[in-house]
Amino acid sequence: MIATILIAFCLVAVSATEEVINRPQGVCLIFGDPHLRTFPPRPLGYRPQLWCKEAGNYVIIENQYVKGVITVTDTPWITERFQFTFFNGSKLLCTINDNNKQCPGQNDVEVSGNPRYIIIMHKDLGFRIEINQIGDTQYENINIHMDFDLIGVSHGLCISAPRGCVYEAGRRHHELAIVNPSLRQRLTSELAVPICEEYLERSIQTASMLQLPASPDMVENMRIACENDVQTTGDPKAGAGIIGVLVSEGMSGLVVTNAQFLNMSMHNAIIVEEALNNATVHIDAIIAQAITAQPSIQESTAYELFPGASTSISTNPISTSTLIATPDVKSLQLCHVWGDPHILQFSQRPTTTRYQYWCKDVGKQQLLKNKYVSATITVHTQNWIIDEFKFTFFDDDGTILCSMDNSQQSCNSSRIGITRPTLEQMDIIYYTTGIRISVHQLYLAPWYDISIWMPAEFTAQSYGLCISPSPTCEWEAGIEQLQRRSLPRIPTSNRSKIVQKLADKLCEEYMMAGKSTIIQLGLTPNSVIENAAKLACIDDLKSSGIETFGSGIMHLMMSEAISGARPDTYAQLDVLITNGATALSPTIANVSQQIDNLITETLDTTAQPSTTINIVTEDSNPTTPPFSSASGDFLHIGYFYLFLIIHLLNIF
């Protein structure tokens, strides 16, 4: 009996331990210069990313079981030293730091790994610490995984950041923080965007290989941190830690035992190290090529001179005296905002993945801002429509060249050209920068879609929705996500209900018409963008009940097809934009009329009463039986009881 009780007690104890180390955990990430992602307040909760710019000692985590401290150097603010002290009540178990990575003489704390990557785990309390030295550099990543119960009774940098840490809300250009930098350091700082793009591509590939999630928001945060560190330090390896960070973030969502966590982490470390080595080879080649080409950078012939748009349709024909060196047309990237509104952001190079977002911000929004242009849109609440826009253009010295908005479109500067290929489209050209903006008015509606072409070299100095989504922007992952989305703006009129019901069919009509027009122009439709366009169209029609929203995807498809054509000169690009507008205008009118006819026919059909309905009047013969099923059942029950009484009387 006693043995049975002991066995049962042991099983309960083991189960309790497994429960502790198998619960969901939050992760705090410290990496780079240093950047900080605090613990979430709850599973999948929001977590800001911060940049901590003060030197000294920081308590990153402290509770009754562990105290962790890091020492941050001054410019660059790297994590130079770390120390974790472990307790069992008032008893000191051991101290682990950058010089001593062991915890001998006790069984509560286990240390595993190798000289560059160690894992510290508490056997019973469910917290795990990863310390990863990035290659042969001085940079270290520290990741702390901890149960939410323990997070709630802790304090330190991982819980709430001090004043020396600032919120990283978007991409900014940072100056090189080195006095008398070398040529390599200066060029590395200037090449931060392609360097970090290489790291990001390796990060995403590694996470995919390990079957770990990599959300667009997390990827964008890693981009911000990497560009920050490479620009300020002039060291390409300052951004290398983001590969491991993305993997550790993906691991945080797994519910595993200590043994499983250890095995997976050690395997992941090998894959991350390999990805880092491959990225380093490519990045070294990028920097070496820039150093080799350095003498030619000073020559104006290194860039193509913009030959000018067709002056016959420009309000400000450009003169040859205003021509200066313009970025290569091949470097142009496209941002498109349309509909309710949806945004496809800039990419840094043609092979980079672009993400589509549905942004629910209300009011004035910064679409793009840099040295040369400020683009804003105003969104209203009922359908989150874009019915106001404003563009301001600046000279090299910051002087305002001109501003224009939805109420007036003119500019007195010879650097800015305005063309109107159709009544529904206005194209703005900033000749000397290569920037193009197309404003498309939706069919018979005062709402706008906007396409912006901009050289990739400007993205590192830019911010706004075209660069980084706001916290209220939702990543549109696919049609399945749309089916799960709450659509609060339910239409009330009969026509709106028909539009909502026919959303899939109507969007297919818009897509096929747009695709046909693109092919007729000799361009190639972008099949990936078609899927994004359909998702946005169905969303807008089902949530608003307004079919006009659907025509916006035709502008999106045409702009993406033009961008994919990769024209050789700006003149060719402008011809493609003009031809696309003139071809789309009658196509949109025709398909809109066809869709209107389809909606009207459906309305007429649903409005007519069905001829199969039986109308009963006072003179009509009733078709129902004289007794309902309930009364019939009652009679059957009565007969049963009568028979039972007679049977009992016979017995007695």
XYZ file of C-alpha atoms in Angstrom:
652
model
C 0.000 0.000 0.000
C 2.796 2.410 0.968
C 4.686 1.527 -2.210
C 1.594 2.298 -4.280
C 1.233 5.688 -2.599
C 4.911 6.484 -3.181
C 4.668 5.549 -6.867
C 1.576 7.719 -7.257
C 3.331 10.601 -5.481
C 6.340 10.289 -7.786
C 4.125 10.297 -10.863
C 2.368 13.430 -9.631
C 5.721 15.088 -8.922
C 7.041 14.240 -12.382
C 3.831 15.490 -13.985
C 4.063 18.734 -12.040
C 7.655 19.257 -13.168
C 6.777 18.531 -16.793
C 3.867 20.964 -16.537
C 6.189 23.717 -15.322
C 8.682 23.328 -18.140
C 6.049 22.656 -20.784
C 4.026 25.842 -20.420
C 4.096 28.682 -22.983
C 6.946 31.102 -22.428
C 7.802 34.660 -23.329
C 11.207 35.661 -24.659
C 13.275 38.786 -24.049
C 15.836 39.527 -26.783
C 18.942 41.690 -26.363
C 21.156 42.046 -29.423
C 23.330 44.392 -31.430
C 24.049 47.933 -30.320
C 22.060 46.933 -28.101
C 18.449 46.580 -29.158
C 15.820 45.222 -26.816
C 12.556 43.359 -27.247
C 10.960 43.056 -23.824
C 8.871 40.159 -22.553
C 5.273 40.250 -23.794
C 2.690 40.772 -21.022
C 0.851 37.640 -22.178
C 1.229 34.968 -24.887
C 1.340 36.630 -28.332
C 1.083 40.053 -26.659
C 2.461 43.262 -28.186
C 6.175 43.934 -27.655
C 7.963 47.155 -28.568
C 11.515 47.224 -29.886
C 13.869 49.666 -28.199
C 17.377 50.971 -28.783
C 19.345 51.506 -25.561
C 21.977 54.223 -25.941
C 23.453 54.697 -22.479
C 26.642 53.049 -21.285
C 26.916 51.316 -17.912
C 25.445 48.360 -16.033
C 21.859 47.259 -16.693
C 19.851 44.801 -14.601
C 18.057 42.925 -17.364
C 16.116 40.459 -15.169
C 15.748 39.990 -11.410
C 13.510 37.823 -9.243
C 13.999 35.500 -6.277
C 15.726 32.888 -8.449
C 18.015 34.786 -10.835
C 19.630 38.179 -11.348
C 21.081 39.080 -14.748
C 23.305 42.114 -15.389
C 24.932 43.325 -18.616
C 27.620 45.979 -19.080
C 27.210 48.209 -22.133
C 30.142 50.125 -23.624
C 29.993 53.659 -24.993
C 29.829 54.281 -28.795
C 29.162 51.729 -30.038
C 26.850 50.661 -27.243
C 27.619 46.956 -27.382
C 27.055 44.366 -24.662
C 30.603 43.889 -23.405
C 30.034 41.734 -20.301
C 27.248 39.682 -18.731
C 26.649 38.059 -15.358
C 23.841 35.783 -14.133
C 23.563 34.877 -10.448
C 21.261 32.027 -9.381
C 19.606 31.489 -5.990
C 17.636 28.840 -4.128
C 15.833 30.909 -1.536
C 18.573 32.778 0.317
C 21.231 30.309 -0.828
C 23.592 31.383 -3.630
C 23.873 28.566 -6.158
C 26.450 29.984 -8.588
C 27.435 32.913 -10.795
C 27.916 32.604 -14.552
C 29.635 35.384 -16.497
C 31.713 35.963 -19.631
C 34.788 34.535 -17.855
C 33.118 31.630 -16.021
C 30.496 29.674 -17.952
C 29.965 26.827 -15.483
C 27.725 26.238 -12.466
C 29.397 23.338 -10.613
C 28.359 21.572 -7.431
C 24.561 21.635 -7.759
C 21.796 20.147 -9.915
C 19.234 22.948 -10.224
C 21.039 24.906 -12.964
C 22.394 23.178 -16.068
C 24.893 24.754 -18.486
C 25.390 23.306 -21.980
C 26.850 24.378 -25.307
C 30.223 25.455 -26.660
C 32.531 28.479 -26.260
C 30.429 30.642 -28.625
C 26.954 29.426 -27.696
C 25.808 28.434 -24.224
C 22.388 27.530 -22.839
C 21.568 27.909 -19.146
C 18.430 26.112 -17.921
C 16.775 25.749 -14.528
C 15.498 22.209 -14.117
C 12.226 23.032 -12.365
C 11.363 26.700 -12.773
C 11.021 26.904 -16.537
C 13.490 29.571 -17.588
C 16.194 29.237 -20.211
C 18.963 31.651 -21.170
C 20.821 31.649 -24.498
C 24.102 33.558 -24.857
C 25.410 33.604 -28.402
C 28.668 35.207 -29.546
C 28.282 36.329 -33.171
C 31.074 34.603 -35.074
C 34.509 35.893 -34.074
C 33.158 39.354 -33.191
C 32.641 41.168 -29.901
C 28.854 41.182 -30.372
C 26.660 38.894 -28.267
C 22.956 38.067 -28.324
C 21.235 37.286 -25.019
C 17.820 35.616 -25.144
C 15.856 34.857 -21.969
C 12.897 32.455 -22.181
C 10.671 32.486 -19.092
C 7.240 31.303 -17.905
C 4.636 34.057 -17.720
C 4.050 33.403 -14.009
C 7.712 34.163 -13.379
C 7.669 37.188 -15.684
C 4.893 38.649 -13.544
C 7.075 38.683 -10.405
C 10.247 39.968 -12.094
C 11.685 43.378 -12.886
C 14.549 44.759 -14.940
C 15.288 45.832 -18.495
C 13.361 42.880 -19.953
C 10.208 43.966 -18.112
C 10.274 47.752 -18.532
C 12.975 49.773 -20.271
C 14.672 52.788 -18.592
C 14.875 56.311 -19.972
C 18.070 55.581 -21.873
C 16.158 53.309 -24.272
C 14.152 54.836 -27.129
C 11.305 53.270 -29.087
C 12.302 52.276 -32.636
C 9.169 53.254 -34.531
C 10.538 53.153 -38.070
C 13.571 53.303 -40.303
C 15.831 56.326 -39.934
C 19.170 57.235 -41.430
C 21.951 57.342 -38.818
C 25.322 59.007 -39.254
C 28.555 57.079 -38.846
C 29.593 57.576 -35.196
C 33.349 57.279 -35.821
C 35.889 60.094 -35.988
C 38.119 59.894 -39.091
C 36.626 56.633 -40.427
C 38.496 54.472 -42.896
C 37.289 54.116 -46.486
C 35.922 50.650 -45.693
C 34.016 51.928 -42.648
C 32.531 54.836 -44.586
C 31.427 52.666 -47.509
C 30.062 49.998 -45.154
C 27.925 52.632 -43.443
C 26.636 53.835 -46.817
C 25.902 50.238 -47.899
C 23.852 49.397 -44.800
C 20.667 48.732 -46.804
C 22.034 45.990 -49.138
C 24.133 44.535 -46.300
C 21.112 44.175 -44.039
C 19.020 42.895 -46.921
C 21.507 40.037 -47.275
C 21.258 39.244 -43.558
C 17.452 39.382 -43.708
C 17.272 37.036 -46.682
C 19.485 34.549 -44.810
C 17.366 34.996 -41.673
C 14.112 34.238 -43.472
C 15.639 31.256 -45.279
C 17.019 29.874 -42.005
C 13.712 30.247 -40.172
C 11.911 28.566 -43.073
C 14.422 25.702 -43.117
C 13.876 25.168 -39.375
C 10.081 25.457 -39.833
C 9.907 28.452 -37.506
C 7.628 31.463 -38.072
C 9.039 34.802 -39.261
C 6.331 37.459 -39.185
C 6.680 40.531 -41.438
C 6.592 42.806 -38.382
C 9.511 40.960 -36.813
C 11.434 41.026 -40.097
C 10.874 44.772 -40.383
C 12.081 45.310 -36.805
C 15.233 43.343 -37.579
C 15.793 45.507 -40.657
C 15.516 48.673 -38.542
C 18.009 47.383 -35.964
C 20.494 46.093 -38.529
C 20.577 49.281 -40.621
C 20.935 51.313 -37.437
C 23.953 49.322 -36.253
C 25.761 49.087 -39.592
C 25.260 52.795 -40.321
C 26.527 53.955 -36.912
C 29.469 51.533 -36.566
C 30.679 51.073 -40.141
C 31.037 47.390 -39.224
C 29.086 44.919 -41.409
C 29.061 42.297 -38.646
C 27.217 44.669 -36.320
C 23.999 43.538 -37.999
C 24.825 39.832 -38.195
C 23.042 38.959 -34.950
C 19.592 39.356 -36.482
C 19.847 35.863 -38.012
C 19.933 34.241 -34.577
C 17.355 36.664 -33.166
C 14.750 35.681 -35.741
C 15.306 31.999 -34.924
C 15.073 32.562 -31.143
C 11.875 34.553 -31.617
C 10.414 31.656 -33.582
C 11.426 29.221 -30.827
C 9.517 31.247 -28.225
C 6.179 29.966 -29.487
C 7.085 26.303 -28.961
C 5.988 24.383 -25.863
C 8.810 21.892 -25.225
C 10.732 20.265 -22.390
C 14.238 21.330 -21.406
C 15.734 18.338 -23.209
C 13.820 19.132 -26.391
C 14.756 22.801 -26.158
C 18.441 21.933 -25.742
C 18.504 19.572 -28.729
C 16.657 21.993 -30.988
C 18.756 24.993 -29.930
C 22.082 23.262 -30.508
C 20.921 22.113 -33.938
C 19.654 25.606 -34.755
C 22.976 27.146 -33.703
C 24.804 25.097 -36.334
C 22.375 26.197 -39.072
C 22.591 29.848 -37.974
C 26.407 29.730 -38.000
C 26.369 28.357 -41.545
C 23.923 31.054 -42.688
C 26.124 33.715 -41.090
C 29.217 32.436 -42.899
C 27.408 32.432 -46.256
C 26.078 35.946 -45.700
C 29.551 37.183 -44.741
C 31.015 35.986 -48.049
C 28.393 37.898 -50.067
C 28.654 41.034 -47.930
C 32.449 41.119 -48.164
C 32.063 40.948 -51.952
C 29.606 43.885 -51.916
C 32.025 46.029 -49.912
C 35.045 45.000 -51.991
C 33.220 45.914 -55.193
C 32.331 49.328 -53.761
C 35.947 49.967 -52.770
C 37.170 48.975 -56.242
C 34.639 51.267 -57.921
C 35.339 54.171 -55.578
C 37.286 56.390 -58.068
C 34.396 56.374 -60.573
C 31.825 57.424 -57.981
C 33.018 61.009 -58.229
C 32.296 61.135 -61.974
C 28.870 62.324 -63.086
C 28.960 59.819 -65.958
C 28.473 57.041 -63.426
C 24.732 57.803 -63.596
C 22.374 58.195 -66.507
C 21.153 61.731 -67.230
C 17.393 61.858 -67.383
C 16.424 62.787 -70.956
C 13.139 64.420 -69.943
C 9.513 63.445 -70.314
C 7.317 64.296 -73.271
C 7.117 68.078 -72.985
C 3.944 68.225 -75.052
C 1.903 66.985 -72.100
C 3.910 68.444 -69.234
C 2.864 71.585 -67.388
C 6.547 72.301 -66.705
C 8.818 71.215 -69.580
C 12.313 70.589 -68.250
C 15.230 72.534 -69.676
C 18.688 71.081 -70.157
C 20.079 73.551 -67.622
C 18.189 71.809 -64.806
C 19.462 68.306 -65.571
C 21.736 66.785 -62.931
C 22.904 63.250 -62.204
C 19.850 61.025 -61.678
C 19.812 57.543 -60.071
C 19.740 54.564 -62.412
C 16.211 53.787 -63.621
C 16.873 50.093 -62.940
C 17.019 50.873 -59.214
C 13.414 52.105 -59.065
C 11.137 50.351 -56.590
C 7.352 50.640 -56.366
C 4.977 51.333 -53.483
C 1.241 51.169 -54.148
C -1.605 52.171 -51.830
C -5.183 51.509 -52.867
C -8.663 50.603 -51.727
C -9.623 50.429 -48.101
C -6.551 51.084 -47.929
C -4.109 48.292 -48.732
C -0.364 48.849 -49.094
C 2.367 47.045 -51.013
C 5.600 48.517 -49.693
C 8.911 49.279 -51.375
C 11.495 46.534 -51.630
C 15.216 47.179 -51.555
C 15.933 45.025 -54.595
C 13.864 43.114 -57.174
C 14.231 39.684 -55.527
C 13.112 40.818 -52.088
C 9.766 39.615 -50.765
C 7.150 42.378 -50.502
C 4.321 42.183 -48.003
C 0.768 43.445 -48.353
C -0.893 45.177 -45.422
C -4.407 46.336 -44.630
C -4.063 49.609 -42.703
C -6.919 50.778 -40.506
C -5.415 54.091 -39.368
C -7.806 57.026 -39.428
C -6.866 60.611 -40.229
C -3.769 62.059 -41.849
C -1.110 59.415 -42.555
C 2.506 59.818 -43.679
C 2.844 57.692 -46.780
C 6.449 58.694 -47.535
C 8.930 61.253 -46.204
C 12.555 61.852 -47.135
C 14.867 64.654 -48.225
C 13.020 65.250 -51.502
C 9.338 64.481 -50.987
C 6.620 64.330 -48.360
C 3.500 62.363 -49.324
C 0.473 62.213 -47.025
C -3.002 60.746 -47.356
C -6.136 61.322 -45.297
C -8.295 58.319 -44.450
C -11.833 58.518 -43.090
C -13.558 56.063 -40.813
C -16.645 54.770 -42.587
C -14.838 52.821 -45.294
C -11.258 53.929 -44.635
C -11.230 55.527 -48.069
C -8.448 57.766 -49.394
C -10.210 60.972 -50.404
C -7.438 63.499 -49.706
C -3.742 63.593 -50.579
C -0.890 66.095 -50.421
C 2.603 66.053 -51.948
C 5.386 68.493 -51.053
C 8.665 68.495 -52.981
C 12.003 69.810 -51.706
C 15.259 70.942 -53.298
C 18.651 69.598 -52.184
C 19.001 72.387 -49.617
C 15.560 71.736 -48.090
C 13.802 74.596 -49.905
C 10.186 73.786 -50.787
C 9.795 73.606 -54.552
C 5.994 73.306 -54.474
C 3.033 71.534 -52.896
C -0.076 70.050 -54.455
C -3.135 68.221 -53.185
C -6.482 66.857 -54.347
C -7.898 70.387 -54.728
C -5.072 71.965 -56.760
C -2.366 70.400 -58.916
C 0.201 72.862 -60.226
C 3.879 73.563 -59.633
C 6.033 76.500 -60.729
C 9.337 74.640 -60.396
C 11.083 73.436 -63.545
C 12.267 70.385 -61.602
C 8.699 69.091 -61.268
C 6.590 67.969 -64.213
C 2.869 67.139 -64.199
C 1.173 65.125 -66.933
C -2.444 64.008 -67.303
C -2.681 61.105 -69.751
C -6.402 60.671 -68.903
C -9.065 62.472 -66.910
C -8.679 59.885 -64.141
C -4.875 59.918 -63.772
C -2.246 62.504 -62.872
C 1.485 61.727 -63.061
C 4.043 63.810 -61.158
C 7.715 63.628 -62.143
C 10.602 64.899 -60.021
C 13.108 64.900 -62.854
C 16.445 65.069 -61.056
C 15.648 62.431 -58.413
C 13.880 59.841 -60.566
C 10.810 59.890 -58.291
C 7.453 59.363 -60.022
C 4.003 59.569 -58.410
C 0.812 58.470 -60.162
C -2.568 59.382 -58.677
C -5.478 57.302 -59.982
C -9.045 58.456 -59.371
C -11.505 55.596 -59.023
C -14.250 55.254 -61.619
C -16.967 57.895 -61.022
C -15.857 58.374 -57.388
C -13.755 61.008 -55.532
C -11.394 58.373 -54.106
C -7.776 57.792 -55.022
C -5.127 55.107 -55.458
C -1.461 56.132 -55.456
C 1.648 54.574 -57.040
C 5.129 55.836 -56.106
C 8.290 54.884 -58.005
C 11.476 55.742 -56.111
C 15.184 54.776 -56.413
C 16.153 52.116 -53.888
C 19.003 54.261 -52.563
C 16.467 56.670 -51.013
C 14.670 54.037 -48.921
C 17.282 54.043 -46.147
C 16.696 57.785 -45.664
C 12.896 57.493 -45.811
C 10.042 56.628 -43.494
C 6.268 56.291 -43.705
C 3.768 53.559 -44.557
C 5.600 52.763 -47.811
C 8.681 51.897 -45.741
C 7.337 50.418 -42.509
C 3.747 49.575 -41.464
C 2.171 51.240 -38.458
C 1.080 49.067 -35.469
C -2.535 49.109 -36.703
C -1.622 47.696 -40.129
C -2.504 44.024 -40.464
C -0.479 41.641 -42.611
C -2.704 40.089 -45.285
C -1.463 36.518 -45.478
C -4.094 35.061 -47.794
C -7.738 34.402 -48.567
C -8.011 32.157 -45.503
C -7.169 35.101 -43.271
C -9.865 37.198 -44.949
C -12.432 34.512 -44.143
C -11.494 34.793 -40.458
C -11.490 38.596 -40.440
C -14.293 40.531 -38.804
C -15.957 42.835 -41.330
C -17.828 45.415 -39.245
C -19.139 47.661 -42.005
C -22.115 45.510 -43.047
C -24.037 47.040 -45.980
C -27.730 47.770 -45.487
C -29.142 48.580 -48.941
C -30.262 45.788 -51.272
C -27.644 46.789 -53.832
C -24.882 46.692 -51.226
C -25.983 43.241 -50.125
C -25.833 42.021 -53.727
C -22.319 43.466 -54.115
C -21.270 41.709 -50.930
C -22.763 38.424 -52.122
C -21.162 38.657 -55.587
C -17.788 39.962 -54.349
C -15.765 36.996 -55.627
C -17.352 37.115 -59.092
C -17.082 40.903 -59.423
C -13.420 40.879 -58.423
C -12.748 38.142 -60.956
C -14.293 40.367 -63.655
C -12.034 43.286 -62.704
C -8.967 41.037 -62.612
C -9.583 39.418 -65.991
C -10.175 42.813 -67.632
C -6.985 44.222 -66.108
C -4.956 41.171 -67.092
C -6.216 41.321 -70.679
C -5.241 44.999 -70.993
C -1.763 44.334 -69.611
C -1.170 41.540 -72.131
C -2.413 43.720 -75.008
C 0.304 46.258 -74.118
C 2.956 43.545 -74.388
C 3.553 43.473 -70.621
C 3.629 40.467 -68.304
C 1.068 40.247 -65.473
C 2.477 39.549 -62.021
C 0.716 36.385 -60.809
C 1.780 36.961 -57.194
C 0.315 40.459 -57.267
C -2.889 39.088 -58.804
C -3.458 37.014 -55.673
C -2.835 40.064 -53.491
C -5.162 42.133 -55.668
C -7.961 39.589 -55.406
C -7.597 39.426 -51.630
C -7.853 43.215 -51.359
C -10.766 43.433 -53.780
C -12.867 40.785 -52.018
C -12.125 42.419 -48.678
C -13.204 45.860 -49.880
C -16.391 44.743 -51.620
C -17.555 42.502 -48.785
C -16.860 45.090 -46.112
C -18.199 48.164 -47.927
C -20.765 46.877 -50.415
C -19.369 49.399 -52.948
C -18.357 47.825 -56.261
C -16.307 50.864 -57.340
C -13.563 49.827 -54.920
C -12.838 46.856 -57.166
C -11.576 48.961 -60.073
C -8.579 49.974 -57.969
C -6.967 46.568 -58.390
C -6.625 47.255 -62.119
C -4.389 50.251 -61.331
C -2.364 48.044 -58.994
C -1.940 45.296 -61.591
C -0.896 47.767 -64.307
C 1.634 49.574 -62.090
C 3.205 46.281 -61.033
C 3.393 45.071 -64.647
C 5.137 48.323 -65.664
C 7.567 47.993 -62.764
C 8.279 44.394 -63.734
C 9.121 45.436 -67.302
C 12.357 47.045 -66.023
C 12.622 49.771 -68.720
C 16.110 50.904 -69.732
C 15.470 54.660 -69.549
C 13.184 57.051 -67.713
C 11.683 58.053 -71.058
C 10.635 54.434 -71.657
C 9.147 54.276 -68.161
C 7.092 57.422 -68.739
C 5.805 56.054 -72.050
C 4.733 52.826 -70.325
C 2.943 54.761 -67.569
C 1.128 56.922 -70.129
C 0.176 53.981 -72.355
C -1.030 52.024 -69.334
C -3.301 54.868 -68.238
C -4.797 55.451 -71.687
C -5.439 51.711 -72.157
C -6.988 51.226 -68.719
C -9.401 54.161 -68.879
C -11.859 52.687 -71.444
C -11.358 49.178 -70.046
C -12.397 50.280 -66.560
C -15.440 52.080 -67.984
C -16.509 48.970 -69.933
C -16.052 46.453 -67.130
C -17.742 48.814 -64.650
C -20.771 48.991 -66.949
C -20.857 45.193 -67.256
C -20.671 44.832 -63.481
C -23.432 47.406 -63.026
C -25.639 45.401 -65.422
C -24.914 42.195 -63.504
C -25.830 43.794 -60.170
C -29.013 45.320 -61.630
C -30.108 41.983 -63.134
C -29.533 40.238 -59.815
C -31.543 42.915 -58.022
C -34.439 42.525 -60.465
C -34.416 38.750 -60.033
C -34.453 38.847 -56.246
C -37.171 41.519 -56.175
C -39.756 39.352 -58.051
C -41.990 37.063 -55.901
C -41.639 33.346 -56.438
C -44.516 31.662 -58.380
C -44.282 28.498 -56.281
C -45.598 30.104 -53.099
C -49.143 28.975 -52.095
C -51.304 31.929 -51.051
C -54.197 30.848 -48.792
C -57.345 33.022 -48.673
C -60.670 32.680 -46.890
C -62.185 30.963 -49.944
C -59.333 28.548 -50.369
C -59.649 24.948 -49.338
C -57.276 24.214 -46.506
C -54.465 21.882 -47.469
C -53.461 21.001 -43.934
C -54.875 17.838 -42.267
C -57.837 18.295 -39.866
C -55.664 17.304 -36.935
C -52.168 18.384 -36.216
C -49.504 15.843 -35.397
C -49.770 16.852 -31.756
C -53.513 16.111 -31.588
C -52.999 12.797 -33.385
C -50.396 11.762 -30.843
C -52.770 12.704 -28.044
C -55.526 10.416 -29.441
C -53.107 7.505 -29.736
C -52.068 7.971 -26.101
C -55.743 8.051 -25.011
C -56.499 4.748 -26.779
C -53.476 3.174 -25.097
C -54.606 4.126 -21.583
C -58.198 2.978 -22.277
C -56.924 -0.435 -23.392
C -54.716 -0.643 -20.272
C -57.664 0.078 -17.912
C -59.841 -2.580 -19.550
C -57.008 -5.106 -19.291
C -56.538 -4.412 -15.570
C -60.260 -4.763 -14.865
C -60.244 -8.184 -16.496
C -57.352 -9.251 -14.258
C -59.092 -8.236 -11.076
